[in-house]
């Protein structure tokens, strides 16, 4: 290597001390072809958390969700069950619903040729359909998508044969908490939406996952969070230890922006879980944050290789929401954390095409667990 040249990945790997591990190289965060492979082999192949079930409270209410390269129509049927379909008319392929959300009274009708579908996806009407007696209305119904409801959210899988929900989604929660039963007491499915904030992040989805998994940055950019959770100032994220929850500071009364008193504790939270914060990554696009009086639930929607929409829900006991109790101080804490994190992710994204990052960076010991996520991505996209 001559003076002024950057070391190659091989040269770097040979010189890495034991304390450091390699990251993904920069093009993994910018290359449209890699993003296409992720869409196909990750987002379209596994379980994807799409919709808060309570947002579809009545039959005919719907949301459209982008999962990988597909638009998916999610609705509630007349029998109360959630249904999901590829948002494509079976006639000539027109987009059935262009709105992000809405409500229809009786059916979904394509605005191009008026092919009409029931809430269960069956073809129920079309111009001159009665004269075409050889058409099987079920066969020419909408393409169905696998649906699972858990924690009060609708999870979808586009694969013909979906992977085990228990081994993947619930498995990620179990791996973090030590047992799937540890999340039961938070009664997430019974909580009510108190606030939702959307963030349009100019960064690759993996930047956001990696940021959420580590706390090496916490002392630098999260002054409010480290005041409430002092151990985070040491750089060890809760996710670094199976079953561990970060303990509130001695003078901290609640998980609020100023450490002041929070709200009534969720009834099922155990004594061991009280005054502790648990962070869970459910691959590929969900972050769950558990504290004694509420739950913060993030859903990521990767839009391009360099842009990700993040929807963040703050969930509380129904009585808290219905009574109009002030939740601003508890919302504000994680809202600031999100803003600080996403600013850092965008700052990293700017450098991903730099020759200085062509062979990637390094992970310090408190970040070594991120290597497993990198291996998970590589394994799926080949």
mmCIF file of N, CA, C and O in Angstrom, residues 18-99:
data_model
loop_
_atom_site.group_PDB
_atom_site.id
_atom_site.type_symbol
_atom_site.label_atom_id
_atom_site.label_comp_id
_atom_site.label_asym_id
_atom_site.label_seq_id
_atom_site.Cartn_x
_atom_site.Cartn_y
_atom_site.Cartn_z
ATOM 1 N N UNK A 18 -8.408 -7.888 18.683
ATOM 2 C CA UNK A 18 -9.519 -8.734 19.108
ATOM 3 C C UNK A 18 -10.726 -7.916 19.547
ATOM 4 O O UNK A 18 -11.856 -8.399 19.494
ATOM 5 N N UNK A 19 -10.513 -6.700 19.984
ATOM 6 C CA UNK A 19 -11.620 -5.866 20.471
ATOM 7 C C UNK A 19 -12.545 -5.406 19.351
ATOM 8 O O UNK A 19 -13.657 -4.944 19.622
ATOM 9 N N UNK A 20 -12.101 -5.499 18.098
ATOM 10 C CA UNK A 20 -12.879 -4.943 16.992
ATOM 11 C C UNK A 20 -13.359 -6.045 16.044
ATOM 12 O O UNK A 20 -12.687 -7.050 15.856
ATOM 13 N N UNK A 21 -14.525 -5.802 15.465
ATOM 14 C CA UNK A 21 -15.052 -6.678 14.418
ATOM 15 C C UNK A 21 -15.472 -5.818 13.234
ATOM 16 O O UNK A 21 -15.822 -4.652 13.392
ATOM 17 N N UNK A 22 -15.479 -6.424 12.059
ATOM 18 C CA UNK A 22 -15.840 -5.686 10.850
ATOM 19 C C UNK A 22 -17.341 -5.467 10.753
ATOM 20 O O UNK A 22 -18.136 -6.256 11.254
ATOM 21 N N UNK A 23 -17.732 -4.406 10.081
ATOM 22 C CA UNK A 23 -19.134 -4.139 9.764
ATOM 23 C C UNK A 23 -19.398 -4.534 8.309
ATOM 24 O O UNK A 23 -18.503 -4.973 7.593
ATOM 25 N N UNK A 24 -20.619 -4.358 7.878
ATOM 26 C CA UNK A 24 -20.924 -4.435 6.456
ATOM 27 C C UNK A 24 -20.205 -3.295 5.741
ATOM 28 O O UNK A 24 -19.990 -2.220 6.315
ATOM 29 N N UNK A 25 -19.855 -3.504 4.503
ATOM 30 C CA UNK A 25 -19.224 -2.429 3.740
ATOM 31 C C UNK A 25 -20.272 -1.414 3.303
ATOM 32 O O UNK A 25 -21.481 -1.683 3.303
ATOM 33 N N UNK A 26 -19.827 -0.237 2.927
ATOM 34 C CA UNK A 26 -20.722 0.890 2.691
ATOM 35 C C UNK A 26 -21.788 0.654 1.640
ATOM 36 O O UNK A 26 -22.919 1.139 1.767
ATOM 37 N N UNK A 27 -21.454 -0.107 0.570
ATOM 38 C CA UNK A 27 -22.423 -0.248 -0.521
ATOM 39 C C UNK A 27 -23.664 -1.034 -0.101
ATOM 40 O O UNK A 27 -24.689 -0.978 -0.772
ATOM 41 N N UNK A 28 -23.596 -1.766 1.022
ATOM 42 C CA UNK A 28 -24.781 -2.465 1.520
ATOM 43 C C UNK A 28 -25.900 -1.483 1.905
ATOM 44 O O UNK A 28 -27.052 -1.885 2.030
ATOM 45 N N UNK A 29 -25.554 -0.230 2.087
ATOM 46 C CA UNK A 29 -26.524 0.770 2.539
ATOM 47 C C UNK A 29 -26.995 1.694 1.414
ATOM 48 O O UNK A 29 -27.859 2.545 1.642
ATOM 49 N N UNK A 30 -26.440 1.529 0.214
ATOM 50 C CA UNK A 30 -26.789 2.434 -0.883
ATOM 51 C C UNK A 30 -27.124 1.721 -2.187
ATOM 52 O O UNK A 30 -27.775 2.305 -3.050
ATOM 53 N N UNK A 31 -26.675 0.509 -2.363
ATOM 54 C CA UNK A 31 -26.793 -0.198 -3.636
ATOM 55 C C UNK A 31 -28.249 -0.596 -3.896
ATOM 56 O O UNK A 31 -28.827 -1.387 -3.129
ATOM 57 N N UNK A 32 -28.879 -0.093 -4.959
ATOM 58 C CA UNK A 32 -30.271 -0.461 -5.262
ATOM 59 C C UNK A 32 -30.459 -1.961 -5.478
ATOM 60 O O UNK A 32 -31.529 -2.499 -5.162
ATOM 61 N N UNK A 33 -29.446 -2.642 -6.004
ATOM 62 C CA UNK A 33 -29.576 -4.074 -6.232
ATOM 63 C C UNK A 33 -29.606 -4.834 -4.905
ATOM 64 O O UNK A 33 -30.380 -5.792 -4.738
ATOM 65 N N UNK A 34 -28.792 -4.431 -3.948
ATOM 66 C CA UNK A 34 -28.837 -5.059 -2.626
ATOM 67 C C UNK A 34 -30.192 -4.791 -1.982
ATOM 68 O O UNK A 34 -30.796 -5.684 -1.374
ATOM 69 N N UNK A 35 -30.704 -3.572 -2.124
ATOM 70 C CA UNK A 35 -32.022 -3.261 -1.566
ATOM 71 C C UNK A 35 -33.102 -4.123 -2.223
ATOM 72 O O UNK A 35 -34.022 -4.604 -1.549
ATOM 73 N N UNK A 36 -32.980 -4.350 -3.527
ATOM 74 C CA UNK A 36 -33.957 -5.210 -4.211
ATOM 75 C C UNK A 36 -33.903 -6.628 -3.659
ATOM 76 O O UNK A 36 -34.938 -7.264 -3.437
ATOM 77 N N UNK A 37 -32.705 -7.130 -3.405
ATOM 78 C CA UNK A 37 -32.563 -8.460 -2.820
ATOM 79 C C UNK A 37 -33.155 -8.516 -1.421
ATOM 80 O O UNK A 37 -33.776 -9.514 -1.034
ATOM 81 N N UNK A 38 -32.981 -7.442 -0.657
ATOM 82 C CA UNK A 38 -33.581 -7.387 0.686
ATOM 83 C C UNK A 38 -35.100 -7.371 0.602
ATOM 84 O O UNK A 38 -35.799 -8.025 1.401
ATOM 85 N N UNK A 39 -35.645 -6.616 -0.368
ATOM 86 C CA UNK A 39 -37.091 -6.605 -0.551
ATOM 87 C C UNK A 39 -37.615 -8.012 -0.828
ATOM 88 O O UNK A 39 -38.606 -8.448 -0.243
ATOM 89 N N UNK A 40 -36.924 -8.707 -1.731
ATOM 90 C CA UNK A 40 -37.387 -10.034 -2.142
ATOM 91 C C UNK A 40 -37.176 -11.090 -1.073
ATOM 92 O O UNK A 40 -38.084 -11.899 -0.795
ATOM 93 N N UNK A 41 -36.013 -11.115 -0.464
ATOM 94 C CA UNK A 41 -35.634 -12.235 0.396
ATOM 95 C C UNK A 41 -35.806 -11.964 1.893
ATOM 96 O O UNK A 41 -35.677 -12.902 2.691
ATOM 97 N N UNK A 42 -36.074 -10.722 2.260
ATOM 98 C CA UNK A 42 -36.302 -10.411 3.667
ATOM 99 C C UNK A 42 -37.736 -9.917 3.881
ATOM 100 O O UNK A 42 -38.540 -10.582 4.537
ATOM 101 N N UNK A 43 -38.085 -8.774 3.293
ATOM 102 C CA UNK A 43 -39.394 -8.176 3.575
ATOM 103 C C UNK A 43 -40.547 -8.964 2.961
ATOM 104 O O UNK A 43 -41.622 -9.074 3.552
ATOM 105 N N UNK A 44 -40.344 -9.529 1.779
ATOM 106 C CA UNK A 44 -41.408 -10.290 1.128
ATOM 107 C C UNK A 44 -41.394 -11.767 1.520
ATOM 108 O O UNK A 44 -42.315 -12.508 1.166
ATOM 109 N N UNK A 45 -40.385 -12.194 2.252
ATOM 110 C CA UNK A 45 -40.247 -13.616 2.573
ATOM 111 C C UNK A 45 -40.591 -13.946 4.020
ATOM 112 O O UNK A 45 -40.869 -15.111 4.337
ATOM 113 N N UNK A 46 -40.564 -12.954 4.899
ATOM 114 C CA UNK A 46 -40.814 -13.205 6.318
ATOM 115 C C UNK A 46 -42.026 -12.446 6.811
ATOM 116 O O UNK A 46 -42.780 -11.845 6.050
ATOM 117 N N UNK A 47 -42.219 -12.464 8.114
ATOM 118 C CA UNK A 47 -43.337 -11.762 8.734
ATOM 119 C C UNK A 47 -43.020 -10.284 8.881
ATOM 120 O O UNK A 47 -41.930 -9.906 9.314
ATOM 121 N N UNK A 48 -43.977 -9.447 8.509
ATOM 122 C CA UNK A 48 -43.822 -7.994 8.466
ATOM 123 C C UNK A 48 -44.963 -7.377 9.272
ATOM 124 O O UNK A 48 -46.136 -7.633 8.990
ATOM 125 N N UNK A 49 -44.615 -6.568 10.272
ATOM 126 C CA UNK A 49 -45.640 -5.937 11.110
ATOM 127 C C UNK A 49 -46.201 -4.733 10.374
ATOM 128 O O UNK A 49 -45.488 -3.760 10.119
ATOM 129 N N UNK A 50 -47.504 -4.781 10.027
ATOM 130 C CA UNK A 50 -48.059 -3.826 9.081
ATOM 131 C C UNK A 50 -48.969 -2.780 9.700
ATOM 132 O O UNK A 50 -48.838 -1.586 9.421
ATOM 133 N N UNK A 51 -49.925 -3.201 10.542
ATOM 134 C CA UNK A 51 -51.023 -2.318 10.937
ATOM 135 C C UNK A 51 -51.351 -2.546 12.414
ATOM 136 O O UNK A 51 -51.301 -3.679 12.898
ATOM 137 N N UNK A 52 -51.692 -1.484 13.112
ATOM 138 C CA UNK A 52 -52.271 -1.603 14.452
ATOM 139 C C UNK A 52 -53.702 -2.106 14.294
ATOM 140 O O UNK A 52 -54.521 -1.491 13.599
ATOM 141 N N UNK A 53 -54.021 -3.227 14.910
ATOM 142 C CA UNK A 53 -55.335 -3.838 14.716
ATOM 143 C C UNK A 53 -56.470 -2.873 15.011
ATOM 144 O O UNK A 53 -57.494 -2.855 14.311
ATOM 145 N N UNK A 54 -56.309 -2.053 16.043
ATOM 146 C CA UNK A 54 -57.371 -1.126 16.433
ATOM 147 C C UNK A 54 -57.634 -0.062 15.378
ATOM 148 O O UNK A 54 -58.700 0.578 15.392
ATOM 149 N N UNK A 55 -56.700 0.154 14.453
ATOM 150 C CA UNK A 55 -56.923 1.113 13.366
ATOM 151 C C UNK A 55 -57.925 0.588 12.351
ATOM 152 O O UNK A 55 -58.412 1.347 11.507
ATOM 153 N N UNK A 56 -58.186 -0.709 12.410
ATOM 154 C CA UNK A 56 -59.207 -1.321 11.551
ATOM 155 C C UNK A 56 -60.313 -1.849 12.455
ATOM 156 O O UNK A 56 -60.508 -3.051 12.611
ATOM 157 N N UNK A 57 -61.041 -0.933 13.048
ATOM 158 C CA UNK A 57 -62.013 -1.308 14.082
ATOM 159 C C UNK A 57 -63.305 -1.868 13.502
ATOM 160 O O UNK A 57 -63.967 -2.692 14.147
ATOM 161 N N UNK A 58 -63.691 -1.444 12.288
ATOM 162 C CA UNK A 58 -64.973 -1.825 11.722
ATOM 163 C C UNK A 58 -64.783 -2.533 10.378
ATOM 164 O O UNK A 58 -63.819 -2.253 9.665
ATOM 165 N N UNK A 59 -65.729 -3.408 10.009
ATOM 166 C CA UNK A 59 -65.673 -4.016 8.681
ATOM 167 C C UNK A 59 -65.658 -2.948 7.590
ATOM 168 O O UNK A 59 -66.396 -1.966 7.659
ATOM 169 N N UNK A 60 -64.785 -3.128 6.629
ATOM 170 C CA UNK A 60 -64.669 -2.175 5.529
ATOM 171 C C UNK A 60 -63.609 -1.124 5.715
ATOM 172 O O UNK A 60 -63.215 -0.457 4.746
ATOM 173 N N UNK A 61 -63.120 -0.940 6.940
ATOM 174 C CA UNK A 61 -61.981 -0.038 7.124
ATOM 175 C C UNK A 61 -60.738 -0.724 6.554
ATOM 176 O O UNK A 61 -60.581 -1.945 6.669
ATOM 177 N N UNK A 62 -59.859 0.061 5.934
ATOM 178 C CA UNK A 62 -58.693 -0.550 5.292
ATOM 179 C C UNK A 62 -57.478 0.348 5.405
ATOM 180 O O UNK A 62 -57.575 1.554 5.628
ATOM 181 N N UNK A 63 -56.319 -0.279 5.249
ATOM 182 C CA UNK A 63 -55.047 0.418 5.068
ATOM 183 C C UNK A 63 -54.294 -0.261 3.942
ATOM 184 O O UNK A 63 -54.415 -1.471 3.739
ATOM 185 N N UNK A 64 -53.523 0.521 3.205
ATOM 186 C CA UNK A 64 -52.610 -0.044 2.213
ATOM 187 C C UNK A 64 -51.192 0.105 2.745
ATOM 188 O O UNK A 64 -50.818 1.157 3.265
ATOM 189 N N UNK A 65 -50.425 -0.958 2.610
ATOM 190 C CA UNK A 65 -49.092 -1.021 3.198
ATOM 191 C C UNK A 65 -48.107 -1.485 2.136
ATOM 192 O O UNK A 65 -48.383 -2.442 1.399
ATOM 193 N N UNK A 66 -46.957 -0.822 2.055
ATOM 194 C CA UNK A 66 -45.906 -1.234 1.138
ATOM 195 C C UNK A 66 -44.999 -2.228 1.842
ATOM 196 O O UNK A 66 -44.365 -1.915 2.856
ATOM 197 N N UNK A 67 -44.938 -3.454 1.329
ATOM 198 C CA UNK A 67 -44.072 -4.498 1.870
ATOM 199 C C UNK A 67 -43.150 -4.952 0.744
ATOM 200 O O UNK A 67 -43.601 -5.588 -0.216
ATOM 201 N N UNK A 68 -41.893 -4.604 0.842
ATOM 202 C CA UNK A 68 -40.985 -4.897 -0.248
ATOM 203 C C UNK A 68 -41.444 -4.175 -1.501
ATOM 204 O O UNK A 68 -41.647 -2.958 -1.509
ATOM 205 N N UNK A 69 -41.662 -4.918 -2.579
ATOM 206 C CA UNK A 69 -42.088 -4.316 -3.841
ATOM 207 C C UNK A 69 -43.602 -4.360 -4.021
ATOM 208 O O UNK A 69 -44.105 -3.949 -5.068
ATOM 209 N N UNK A 70 -44.322 -4.853 -3.025
ATOM 210 C CA UNK A 70 -45.756 -5.060 -3.151
ATOM 211 C C UNK A 70 -46.566 -4.085 -2.294
ATOM 212 O O UNK A 70 -46.207 -3.810 -1.152
ATOM 213 N N UNK A 71 -47.677 -3.613 -2.878
ATOM 214 C CA UNK A 71 -48.685 -2.890 -2.105
ATOM 215 C C UNK A 71 -49.696 -3.912 -1.604
ATOM 216 O O UNK A 71 -50.189 -4.747 -2.376
ATOM 217 N N UNK A 72 -49.996 -3.868 -0.318
ATOM 218 C CA UNK A 72 -50.911 -4.835 0.300
ATOM 219 C C UNK A 72 -52.106 -4.095 0.881
ATOM 220 O O UNK A 72 -51.952 -3.075 1.557
ATOM 221 N N UNK A 73 -53.294 -4.619 0.608
ATOM 222 C CA UNK A 73 -54.547 -4.075 1.119
ATOM 223 C C UNK A 73 -54.949 -4.882 2.350
ATOM 224 O O UNK A 73 -55.125 -6.099 2.271
ATOM 225 N N UNK A 74 -55.088 -4.204 3.482
ATOM 226 C CA UNK A 74 -55.441 -4.861 4.735
ATOM 227 C C UNK A 74 -56.786 -4.325 5.184
ATOM 228 O O UNK A 74 -56.994 -3.104 5.242
ATOM 229 N N UNK A 75 -57.735 -5.215 5.515
ATOM 230 C CA UNK A 75 -59.073 -4.769 5.890
ATOM 231 C C UNK A 75 -59.646 -5.708 6.938
ATOM 232 O O UNK A 75 -59.056 -6.756 7.253
ATOM 233 N N UNK A 76 -60.811 -5.337 7.466
ATOM 234 C CA UNK A 76 -61.515 -6.205 8.407
ATOM 235 C C UNK A 76 -62.799 -6.694 7.753
ATOM 236 O O UNK A 76 -63.585 -5.900 7.228
ATOM 237 N N UNK A 77 -63.000 -8.021 7.762
ATOM 238 C CA UNK A 77 -64.177 -8.607 7.148
ATOM 239 C C UNK A 77 -65.418 -8.448 7.994
ATOM 240 O O UNK A 77 -65.368 -7.994 9.151
ATOM 241 N N UNK A 78 -66.549 -8.847 7.438
ATOM 242 C CA UNK A 78 -67.827 -8.706 8.158
ATOM 243 C C UNK A 78 -67.891 -9.592 9.385
ATOM 244 O O UNK A 78 -68.639 -9.312 10.329
ATOM 245 N N UNK A 79 -67.111 -10.674 9.399
ATOM 246 C CA UNK A 79 -67.081 -11.556 10.570
ATOM 247 C C UNK A 79 -66.075 -11.098 11.619
ATOM 248 O O UNK A 79 -65.859 -11.791 12.622
ATOM 249 N N UNK A 80 -65.451 -9.942 11.390
ATOM 250 C CA UNK A 80 -64.496 -9.391 12.353
ATOM 251 C C UNK A 80 -63.060 -9.803 12.138
ATOM 252 O O UNK A 80 -62.155 -9.281 12.801
ATOM 253 N N UNK A 81 -62.804 -10.732 11.205
ATOM 254 C CA UNK A 81 -61.444 -11.212 10.974
ATOM 255 C C UNK A 81 -60.683 -10.257 10.060
ATOM 256 O O UNK A 81 -61.250 -9.666 9.142
ATOM 257 N N UNK A 82 -59.391 -10.110 10.328
ATOM 258 C CA UNK A 82 -58.531 -9.307 9.464
ATOM 259 C C UNK A 82 -58.185 -10.116 8.210
ATOM 260 O O UNK A 82 -57.870 -11.300 8.274
ATOM 261 N N UNK A 83 -58.259 -9.454 7.060
ATOM 262 C CA UNK A 83 -57.889 -10.054 5.792
ATOM 263 C C UNK A 83 -56.867 -9.153 5.105
ATOM 264 O O UNK A 83 -56.881 -7.931 5.298
ATOM 265 N N UNK A 84 -56.019 -9.759 4.270
ATOM 266 C CA UNK A 84 -55.030 -8.981 3.529
ATOM 267 C C UNK A 84 -54.865 -9.568 2.136
ATOM 268 O O UNK A 84 -54.898 -10.793 1.956
ATOM 269 N N UNK A 85 -54.681 -8.679 1.157
ATOM 270 C CA UNK A 85 -54.587 -9.083 -0.240
ATOM 271 C C UNK A 85 -53.553 -8.216 -0.955
ATOM 272 O O UNK A 85 -53.350 -7.052 -0.596
ATOM 273 N N UNK A 86 -52.949 -8.768 -1.999
ATOM 274 C CA UNK A 86 -52.154 -7.932 -2.881
ATOM 275 C C UNK A 86 -53.099 -6.914 -3.513
ATOM 276 O O UNK A 86 -54.195 -7.255 -3.972
ATOM 277 N N UNK A 87 -52.672 -5.660 -3.546
ATOM 278 C CA UNK A 87 -53.533 -4.540 -3.941
ATOM 279 C C UNK A 87 -53.570 -4.405 -5.467
ATOM 280 O O UNK A 87 -53.236 -3.370 -6.041
ATOM 281 N N UNK A 88 -53.989 -5.495 -6.124
ATOM 282 C CA UNK A 88 -53.929 -5.588 -7.582
ATOM 283 C C UNK A 88 -55.222 -6.216 -8.092
ATOM 284 O O UNK A 88 -55.581 -7.320 -7.675
ATOM 285 N N UNK A 89 -55.914 -5.539 -8.977
ATOM 286 C CA UNK A 89 -57.120 -6.098 -9.589
ATOM 287 C C UNK A 89 -56.746 -7.283 -10.476
ATOM 288 O O UNK A 89 -55.785 -7.221 -11.255
ATOM 289 N N UNK A 90 -57.543 -8.348 -10.413
ATOM 290 C CA UNK A 90 -57.236 -9.561 -11.166
ATOM 291 C C UNK A 90 -57.541 -9.433 -12.656
ATOM 292 O O UNK A 90 -57.192 -10.309 -13.442
ATOM 293 N N UNK A 91 -58.201 -8.360 -13.059
ATOM 294 C CA UNK A 91 -58.564 -8.201 -14.460
ATOM 295 C C UNK A 91 -57.381 -7.747 -15.298
ATOM 296 O O UNK A 91 -56.843 -8.496 -16.107
ATOM 297 N N UNK A 92 -56.927 -6.517 -15.087
ATOM 298 C CA UNK A 92 -55.838 -5.967 -15.901
ATOM 299 C C UNK A 92 -54.696 -5.412 -15.038
ATOM 300 O O UNK A 92 -53.822 -4.719 -15.543
ATOM 301 N N UNK A 93 -54.752 -5.713 -13.738
ATOM 302 C CA UNK A 93 -53.637 -5.335 -12.879
ATOM 303 C C UNK A 93 -53.652 -3.923 -12.347
ATOM 304 O O UNK A 93 -52.637 -3.436 -11.830
ATOM 305 N N UNK A 94 -54.782 -3.238 -12.433
ATOM 306 C CA UNK A 94 -54.848 -1.874 -11.894
ATOM 307 C C UNK A 94 -54.721 -1.896 -10.372
ATOM 308 O O UNK A 94 -55.115 -2.859 -9.711
ATOM 309 N N UNK A 95 -54.138 -0.837 -9.823
ATOM 310 C CA UNK A 95 -54.074 -0.686 -8.369
ATOM 311 C C UNK A 95 -55.500 -0.506 -7.853
ATOM 312 O O UNK A 95 -56.217 0.399 -8.275
ATOM 313 N N UNK A 96 -55.911 -1.376 -6.935
ATOM 314 C CA UNK A 96 -57.290 -1.375 -6.462
ATOM 315 C C UNK A 96 -57.580 -0.164 -5.578
ATOM 316 O O UNK A 96 -58.540 0.568 -5.805
ATOM 317 N N UNK A 97 -56.736 0.048 -4.569
ATOM 318 C CA UNK A 97 -56.902 1.191 -3.661
ATOM 319 C C UNK A 97 -55.632 2.029 -3.700
ATOM 320 O O UNK A 97 -54.536 1.512 -3.453
ATOM 321 N N UNK A 98 -55.776 3.301 -3.981
ATOM 322 C CA UNK A 98 -54.616 4.196 -4.011
ATOM 323 C C UNK A 98 -54.483 4.998 -2.722
ATOM 324 O O UNK A 98 -53.434 5.574 -2.465
ATOM 325 N N UNK A 99 -55.542 5.030 -1.914
ATOM 326 C CA UNK A 99 -55.481 5.772 -0.659
ATOM 327 C C UNK A 99 -54.687 4.982 0.383
ATOM 328 O O UNK A 99 -54.665 3.754 0.379
#
